[in-house]
XYZ file of C-alpha atoms in Angstrom:
501
model
C -185.205 26.288 -115.431
C -187.259 26.276 -118.626
C -187.103 23.278 -120.976
C -184.503 23.429 -123.780
C -185.486 25.300 -126.911
C -185.452 22.031 -128.875
C -188.806 20.301 -128.855
C -186.974 17.002 -129.330
C -185.327 16.973 -125.891
C -186.538 14.247 -123.553
C -186.628 14.804 -119.808
C -184.397 12.379 -117.913
C -186.224 10.792 -114.998
C -184.551 11.390 -111.661
C -186.915 9.503 -109.333
C -184.645 9.584 -106.298
C -184.167 13.355 -106.535
C -187.598 14.576 -105.411
C -186.608 17.441 -103.137
C -188.735 20.575 -102.805
C -186.450 23.040 -101.012
C -184.889 25.930 -102.929
C -181.778 25.868 -100.722
C -180.245 23.583 -98.064
C -181.949 23.905 -94.659
C -178.626 24.852 -93.048
C -175.389 26.494 -94.277
C -173.583 24.045 -96.562
C -170.193 24.232 -98.258
C -168.757 22.351 -101.226
C -165.349 22.051 -102.868
C -165.324 21.226 -106.573
C -161.968 19.806 -107.634
C -161.479 20.591 -111.319
C -162.517 23.666 -113.292
C -163.429 21.955 -116.550
C -166.942 21.665 -117.960
C -167.970 18.962 -115.482
C -166.676 20.829 -112.459
C -168.089 24.184 -113.533
C -171.497 22.653 -114.265
C -171.565 21.117 -110.782
C -170.348 24.361 -109.197
C -173.017 26.496 -110.896
C -175.877 24.184 -109.877
C -174.678 24.040 -106.268
C -174.027 27.781 -106.006
C -177.402 28.670 -107.519
C -179.021 26.744 -104.681
C -177.167 28.582 -101.963
C -174.235 26.240 -101.348
C -170.933 28.030 -100.582
C -168.757 26.702 -103.390
C -164.995 26.745 -103.831
C -163.599 25.593 -107.194
C -160.009 24.335 -107.152
C -158.293 24.227 -110.564
C -154.631 23.309 -111.012
C -154.187 25.310 -114.235
C -154.081 29.096 -114.349
C -157.216 29.097 -116.509
C -160.656 27.498 -116.375
C -162.011 25.030 -118.890
C -159.941 21.895 -118.389
C -159.486 20.077 -121.681
C -161.715 22.656 -123.399
C -159.865 25.621 -121.889
C -157.751 28.287 -123.592
C -154.637 30.161 -122.554
C -153.031 33.387 -123.749
C -150.146 33.126 -126.218
C -148.333 35.530 -128.534
C -147.136 35.361 -132.122
C -143.730 36.691 -133.159
C -145.402 39.744 -134.715
C -146.727 40.667 -131.277
C -150.295 39.474 -131.873
C -151.818 37.958 -128.741
C -154.271 35.105 -129.119
C -155.876 32.373 -127.062
C -154.606 28.881 -127.839
C -156.890 25.908 -127.313
C -156.580 22.166 -127.534
C -158.572 22.005 -130.720
C -161.889 22.681 -132.352
C -165.112 21.650 -130.573
C -168.512 21.270 -132.235
C -171.669 22.265 -130.355
C -174.249 19.809 -131.623
C -177.890 20.819 -131.258
C -178.680 17.837 -129.004
C -176.163 18.994 -126.382
C -179.189 19.976 -124.324
C -177.599 20.082 -120.865
C -174.475 21.922 -121.983
C -176.634 24.466 -123.785
C -178.797 24.960 -120.692
C -175.641 25.675 -118.719
C -174.390 28.141 -121.324
C -177.723 29.975 -121.477
C -176.940 31.227 -117.988
C -174.161 33.380 -119.450
C -175.652 33.979 -122.918
C -179.451 33.440 -122.920
C -179.663 33.496 -126.728
C -176.401 31.554 -127.241
C -175.391 34.405 -129.534
C -171.722 33.366 -129.477
C -172.656 30.129 -131.275
C -172.998 30.343 -135.047
C -174.590 27.654 -137.234
C -172.623 25.751 -139.831
C -174.111 24.834 -143.188
C -172.596 21.374 -143.515
C -170.588 18.648 -141.829
C -168.517 17.337 -144.740
C -166.289 14.269 -144.682
C -163.395 14.699 -147.120
C -161.361 11.848 -148.617
C -158.988 11.594 -151.591
C -161.560 9.490 -153.468
C -164.632 11.632 -152.832
C -166.623 13.359 -150.147
C -169.747 12.865 -148.074
C -172.078 15.440 -146.576
C -174.367 15.404 -143.560
C -176.185 18.547 -144.725
C -179.785 18.525 -145.873
C -180.949 15.882 -143.435
C -184.353 16.152 -141.808
C -185.402 15.880 -138.174
C -186.361 12.228 -138.668
C -183.398 9.913 -137.911
C -184.836 6.853 -139.684
C -185.474 8.886 -142.816
C -181.927 10.228 -142.535
C -180.532 6.680 -142.519
C -182.443 5.941 -145.709
C -181.490 9.264 -147.309
C -177.783 8.861 -146.613
C -177.864 5.288 -147.881
C -179.668 6.367 -151.050
C -177.487 9.346 -151.944
C -174.031 7.996 -151.093
C -172.011 6.736 -154.037
C -170.212 4.207 -151.843
C -173.200 1.869 -151.401
C -174.673 0.249 -154.504
C -177.489 -2.289 -154.656
C -175.020 -5.182 -154.649
C -173.207 -3.667 -151.659
C -176.460 -3.304 -149.718
C -177.290 -6.946 -150.381
C -174.026 -7.940 -148.676
C -174.533 -5.813 -145.568
C -174.998 -7.810 -142.369
C -178.517 -6.588 -141.553
C -178.770 -8.061 -138.025
C -175.474 -6.379 -137.096
C -176.570 -3.074 -138.664
C -179.882 -3.220 -136.769
C -177.940 -2.979 -133.500
C -177.580 0.738 -134.297
C -181.368 1.112 -134.207
C -181.899 -1.201 -131.234
C -179.792 0.644 -128.712
C -180.857 -0.204 -125.199
C -178.323 0.554 -122.513
C -178.459 -2.696 -120.474
C -178.894 -4.975 -123.483
C -176.412 -3.225 -125.753
C -173.631 -3.191 -123.174
C -174.315 -6.809 -122.185
C -174.115 -7.935 -125.807
C -171.429 -5.671 -127.271
C -169.180 -4.264 -124.537
C -166.706 -7.160 -124.711
C -166.271 -6.681 -128.487
C -164.083 -4.061 -130.089
C -165.508 -1.279 -132.214
C -163.315 -2.480 -135.054
C -164.719 -6.015 -134.886
C -168.262 -4.659 -134.925
C -167.559 -2.439 -137.929
C -165.960 -5.424 -139.679
C -169.120 -7.444 -139.059
C -171.260 -4.927 -140.962
C -169.633 -5.941 -144.267
C -169.691 -2.357 -145.502
C -167.532 -1.667 -148.566
C -164.233 -0.076 -147.487
C -165.107 3.339 -148.941
C -168.537 3.416 -147.287
C -167.025 2.457 -143.955
C -164.332 5.093 -144.359
C -166.681 7.934 -145.244
C -169.787 7.140 -143.181
C -168.532 5.359 -140.068
C -164.959 6.529 -139.487
C -166.093 9.776 -137.854
C -168.041 7.973 -135.126
C -165.199 5.611 -134.330
C -162.628 8.373 -133.945
C -164.581 11.270 -132.471
C -163.928 10.210 -128.871
C -160.180 9.717 -129.523
C -160.236 5.935 -128.979
C -158.752 3.575 -131.588
C -161.160 1.024 -133.058
C -159.043 -1.873 -131.815
C -159.246 -0.668 -128.201
C -162.765 0.750 -128.008
C -165.918 -0.974 -126.816
C -168.410 -1.736 -129.574
C -171.183 -0.862 -127.113
C -169.672 2.586 -126.596
C -169.510 3.055 -130.371
C -173.182 2.056 -130.655
C -174.101 4.541 -127.938
C -172.338 7.292 -129.891
C -174.115 6.320 -133.108
C -177.411 6.378 -131.212
C -176.692 9.737 -129.577
C -175.401 11.517 -132.684
C -177.436 9.921 -135.442
C -180.128 7.285 -134.977
C -181.867 8.996 -132.028
C -180.929 12.595 -132.787
C -183.808 14.649 -134.162
C -181.782 17.869 -134.156
C -179.480 16.980 -137.041
C -175.776 16.361 -137.531
C -175.009 19.931 -138.571
C -173.729 21.821 -135.547
C -172.883 25.256 -134.174
C -169.412 26.712 -133.606
C -168.099 29.339 -131.190
C -167.281 32.673 -132.824
C -164.615 33.520 -130.221
C -162.102 31.614 -128.084
C -163.713 29.566 -125.325
C -161.881 31.641 -122.725
C -163.958 34.710 -123.642
C -167.088 32.952 -124.828
C -167.530 30.408 -122.028
C -165.060 30.169 -119.195
C -164.457 33.784 -118.173
C -168.240 34.364 -118.134
C -168.835 31.169 -116.128
C -166.141 32.233 -113.664
C -167.815 35.646 -113.370
C -171.212 33.985 -112.830
C -169.797 31.891 -110.009
C -168.399 35.048 -108.438
C -171.840 36.677 -108.616
C -173.275 33.593 -106.903
C -170.785 33.969 -104.050
C -168.456 31.153 -105.083
C -164.657 31.268 -104.897
C -162.545 30.154 -107.855
C -158.944 29.204 -107.063
C -156.794 28.702 -110.169
C -153.196 27.506 -110.066
C -154.044 25.345 -107.033
C -153.674 21.548 -107.098
C -155.736 19.231 -104.930
C -153.582 16.457 -103.493
C -155.833 14.244 -101.349
C -159.126 13.915 -99.507
C -159.513 13.083 -95.843
C -162.904 11.702 -94.833
C -164.216 12.717 -91.428
C -167.487 11.891 -89.676
C -169.618 14.612 -91.257
C -167.173 16.610 -93.372
C -164.186 16.423 -95.695
C -160.736 17.927 -95.745
C -159.369 18.712 -99.200
C -155.579 18.897 -99.046
C -154.057 21.165 -101.694
C -150.558 22.356 -102.464
C -151.382 25.594 -100.618
C -153.810 24.919 -97.796
C -156.336 22.453 -96.415
C -160.014 23.205 -97.110
C -162.691 21.823 -94.781
C -166.047 21.301 -96.464
C -169.357 19.430 -96.260
C -169.451 18.240 -99.874
C -166.892 17.366 -102.567
C -167.198 16.956 -106.325
C -164.146 15.216 -107.781
C -164.121 16.435 -111.381
C -160.565 16.251 -112.685
C -159.369 14.136 -115.597
C -158.675 10.425 -115.152
C -155.022 10.657 -114.132
C -155.748 13.348 -111.557
C -158.631 11.442 -110.008
C -156.588 8.268 -109.686
C -153.748 10.178 -108.018
C -156.058 11.965 -105.571
C -157.925 8.794 -104.621
C -154.664 6.876 -104.159
C -153.377 9.554 -101.754
C -156.647 9.967 -99.843
C -157.505 8.628 -96.406
C -160.830 7.132 -95.434
C -161.925 6.037 -98.904
C -161.905 2.463 -97.730
C -164.389 0.782 -100.070
C -162.306 -1.829 -101.912
C -164.778 -2.367 -104.773
C -165.049 1.354 -105.480
C -161.274 1.735 -105.439
C -161.093 -1.125 -107.927
C -163.408 0.844 -110.190
C -161.209 3.929 -109.929
C -158.077 1.846 -110.560
C -159.684 0.404 -113.713
C -159.823 3.837 -115.351
C -157.154 4.716 -117.892
C -156.498 7.158 -120.681
C -156.620 6.323 -124.365
C -154.019 7.013 -127.059
C -152.514 10.464 -127.539
C -153.926 13.044 -129.933
C -152.273 15.935 -131.740
C -153.408 19.489 -132.507
C -151.348 21.485 -135.015
C -152.373 25.078 -135.666
C -150.730 26.751 -138.658
C -150.592 30.426 -139.603
C -150.171 30.466 -143.408
C -149.054 33.315 -145.656
C -151.968 32.962 -148.069
C -155.675 32.095 -147.840
C -157.319 28.769 -148.470
C -159.656 28.533 -151.447
C -162.989 30.282 -151.172
C -165.824 28.079 -149.994
C -163.771 25.799 -147.773
C -165.785 24.566 -144.808
C -164.971 25.999 -141.415
C -164.632 22.410 -140.211
C -164.333 19.176 -142.161
C -163.816 15.621 -141.051
C -161.290 13.654 -143.068
C -160.520 10.021 -143.818
C -158.082 8.128 -146.006
C -155.219 10.579 -145.459
C -153.168 8.830 -142.806
C -153.522 10.153 -139.282
C -155.289 13.368 -140.312
C -158.808 13.335 -138.814
C -160.082 16.845 -139.518
C -159.241 20.307 -140.804
C -160.481 23.585 -139.310
C -160.181 26.944 -141.074
C -160.035 29.135 -137.991
C -160.665 32.508 -139.628
C -164.053 31.095 -140.629
C -164.691 30.214 -136.981
C -163.523 32.844 -134.520
C -162.780 36.539 -134.388
C -159.098 36.483 -133.366
C -158.047 34.392 -136.349
C -160.379 36.322 -138.631
C -158.673 39.587 -137.693
C -155.191 38.140 -138.272
C -156.145 36.643 -141.640
C -157.734 39.915 -142.782
C -154.656 41.916 -141.779
C -152.112 39.582 -143.380
C -154.099 38.064 -146.285
C -153.185 34.696 -144.781
C -155.046 31.805 -143.187
C -155.157 30.045 -139.831
C -155.622 26.305 -140.274
C -155.759 23.627 -137.602
C -155.127 19.911 -138.134
C -156.102 17.144 -135.713
C -154.911 13.559 -135.387
C -156.669 11.233 -132.928
C -155.836 7.857 -131.411
C -152.172 8.004 -132.385
C -150.035 4.869 -132.081
C -147.695 4.770 -129.095
C -144.335 6.372 -129.778
C -145.490 8.435 -132.762
C -142.674 10.617 -134.066
C -143.553 14.323 -134.172
C -141.563 15.065 -137.322
C -143.059 12.149 -139.243
C -146.554 12.971 -137.961
C -146.285 16.603 -139.060
C -145.094 15.506 -142.474
C -148.109 13.200 -142.827
C -150.607 15.810 -141.585
C -149.238 18.395 -143.993
C -149.421 15.912 -146.863
C -153.064 15.233 -146.003
C -153.831 18.961 -145.965
C -152.154 19.431 -149.353
C -154.071 16.471 -150.801
C -157.488 17.734 -149.717
C -156.795 21.488 -149.997
C -154.241 21.620 -152.862
C -153.930 25.415 -152.735
C -152.148 25.116 -149.383
C -149.181 23.321 -150.973
C -147.824 26.694 -152.137
C -148.288 28.344 -148.734
C -145.484 29.013 -146.274
C -145.959 28.441 -142.562
C -145.561 31.806 -140.821
C -146.059 30.399 -137.324
C -147.233 27.183 -135.713
C -148.296 25.635 -132.426
C -148.153 21.875 -131.912
C -149.784 20.091 -128.984
C -149.513 16.402 -128.170
C -151.706 15.296 -125.262
C -152.745 11.997 -123.729
C -155.446 12.573 -121.129
C -158.775 11.580 -122.714
C -160.615 8.627 -121.126
C -160.371 5.167 -122.626
C -163.563 3.222 -123.320
C -161.914 -0.152 -123.700
C -163.782 -3.387 -124.423
C -165.181 -4.873 -121.234
C -164.660 -1.698 -119.190
C -168.276 -0.652 -118.757
C -169.116 -2.942 -115.840
C -166.292 -1.460 -113.770
C -166.728 2.155 -114.883
C -167.577 4.278 -111.815
C -170.817 6.221 -111.607
C -171.414 9.752 -110.347
C -172.581 8.397 -106.990
C -169.886 7.020 -104.668
C -170.175 4.890 -101.502
C -169.213 7.941 -99.425
C -171.700 10.486 -98.155
C -170.989 13.919 -99.573
C -168.642 12.799 -102.394
C -169.484 12.521 -106.087
C -167.538 12.086 -109.327
C -168.004 14.121 -112.504
C -166.396 13.992 -115.925
C -166.695 12.482 -119.370
C -165.272 9.203 -118.023
C -168.192 8.324 -115.706
C -171.000 5.920 -116.455
C -174.270 7.810 -116.986
C -177.800 6.368 -117.076
C -178.661 7.994 -120.425
C -176.870 8.288 -123.795
C -174.446 11.164 -124.209
C -170.866 11.919 -125.268
C -167.928 14.327 -125.171
C -168.674 17.882 -123.914
C -172.315 17.010 -123.276
C -171.260 14.010 -121.232
C -169.010 16.191 -119.069
C -171.679 18.850 -118.460
C -174.359 16.224 -117.781
C -172.135 14.412 -115.304
C -171.454 17.668 -113.461
C -175.156 18.460 -113.157
C -175.945 14.919 -112.002
C -173.100 15.109 -109.462
C -174.593 18.293 -107.988
C -178.105 16.796 -107.943
C -176.796 13.712 -106.142
C -175.249 15.845 -103.390
C -178.347 18.022 -103.061
C -180.823 15.129 -102.861
C -180.184 14.208 -99.177
C -180.650 17.901 -98.319
C -184.119 17.941 -99.880
C -183.139 20.519 -102.515
C -184.779 20.641 -105.931
C -182.615 19.015 -108.622
C -181.601 20.643 -111.879
C -183.543 19.070 -114.799
C -181.552 16.843 -117.130
C -182.349 16.234 -120.794
C -181.426 13.633 -123.383
C -182.200 12.211 -126.772
C -184.479 9.161 -126.616
C -182.941 6.744 -124.145
C -183.696 3.701 -126.337
C -183.429 3.129 -130.062
C -186.509 3.126 -132.310
C -186.342 -0.671 -132.756
C -185.151 -1.573 -129.256
C -186.482 -4.911 -128.097
C -189.244 -4.924 -125.515
C -187.923 -4.671 -121.982
């Protein structure tokens, strides 16, 4: 595989994966449990190298938490509903390498012009930044109206320098026990500067500041900003993920000889001497290799029901996993358009639980066609890290008020149709959890984990974390067979001012 198109990508060293074979020396089978990004990435890498792969996915569609399913409006219009907008940042090197297999030019991704942060008291922009992260820090600090000279003099410089000194072992040793909220408090940023410049990092992985590791927050800041030479402006999919990503990936797996079983739930694993039995709600599958790539709740249930996974320390790691607070996605079909010039996607702050606004007809073709036909708009609102027991009616009222505050023209619009999703299945990154977080490798020969919950040896996040974990899971299984690994890529592993090792 050729290097990523970005000249800023750094090759991730995989010293233990030094195989030379193009395919296993003998027929080998694998079952991948979970058809999300992590599972599909693992399945593609294995199948490309000649492994007979079976993907088991409990839903009727591929994609996991990024998947889409067919729905229908009252007017008869069919559309694909998703669990919310996803941004494809330019430093998602491993995800992009996976997607180039189905779209070599990534033509379904379209660039955005800005990444605005909207608040009732003013806005910020991440547009116009260069490919030099340190210069970007200075430029943002200089141009923001929320940080004056007196404010800068009050900033806790040693605490702020932790953003530029990211080093995985040192950062997690020093900051993992602290909450993200406590770390942000320690910076002594003015409230408006914290709200506009830092809120997005704290909320983008769905974890509340009071229950998120400060080290995990620092890794995200490193990955997205202080070590990212490819900018904070991102690309967006111009069609639903079902058509743009997951149907093509499913077709690719079919071309590679893999089987994809949707609507099938894995129940348990049974470890044998040199093979595995995957028990499902339909049949038992015997296989040489297994990638366990479901979400946290599914993995815990499967491991708890399995036989032969008798490593107490590893089970303790699996038991330590949990999900974070719920999040909401509310898609609205409105009877009139939003004002011209509204961003396709905008982060928000200072408007209650509202975290961002997407104007879907500016993003993908299905919504664009509906809006053109009806002279309406398709708008999606997100709320992350919701308090336990949040009331749907009250939450909708608050989200709508936030939309009307930031996009006043929508106050006169009527809601023609709506879809509301409330989900709680994203991984928690709680303070002190890193030491127990399981890795891709397990104590059991032929079994790996993959997903955005695993501990990885290089900085990454969200969709890129899932895809990277899937690739690493496949490489780990292929290594004992002497098969060439798939290259992995990252931003710089350490911050520009990281202390000497």
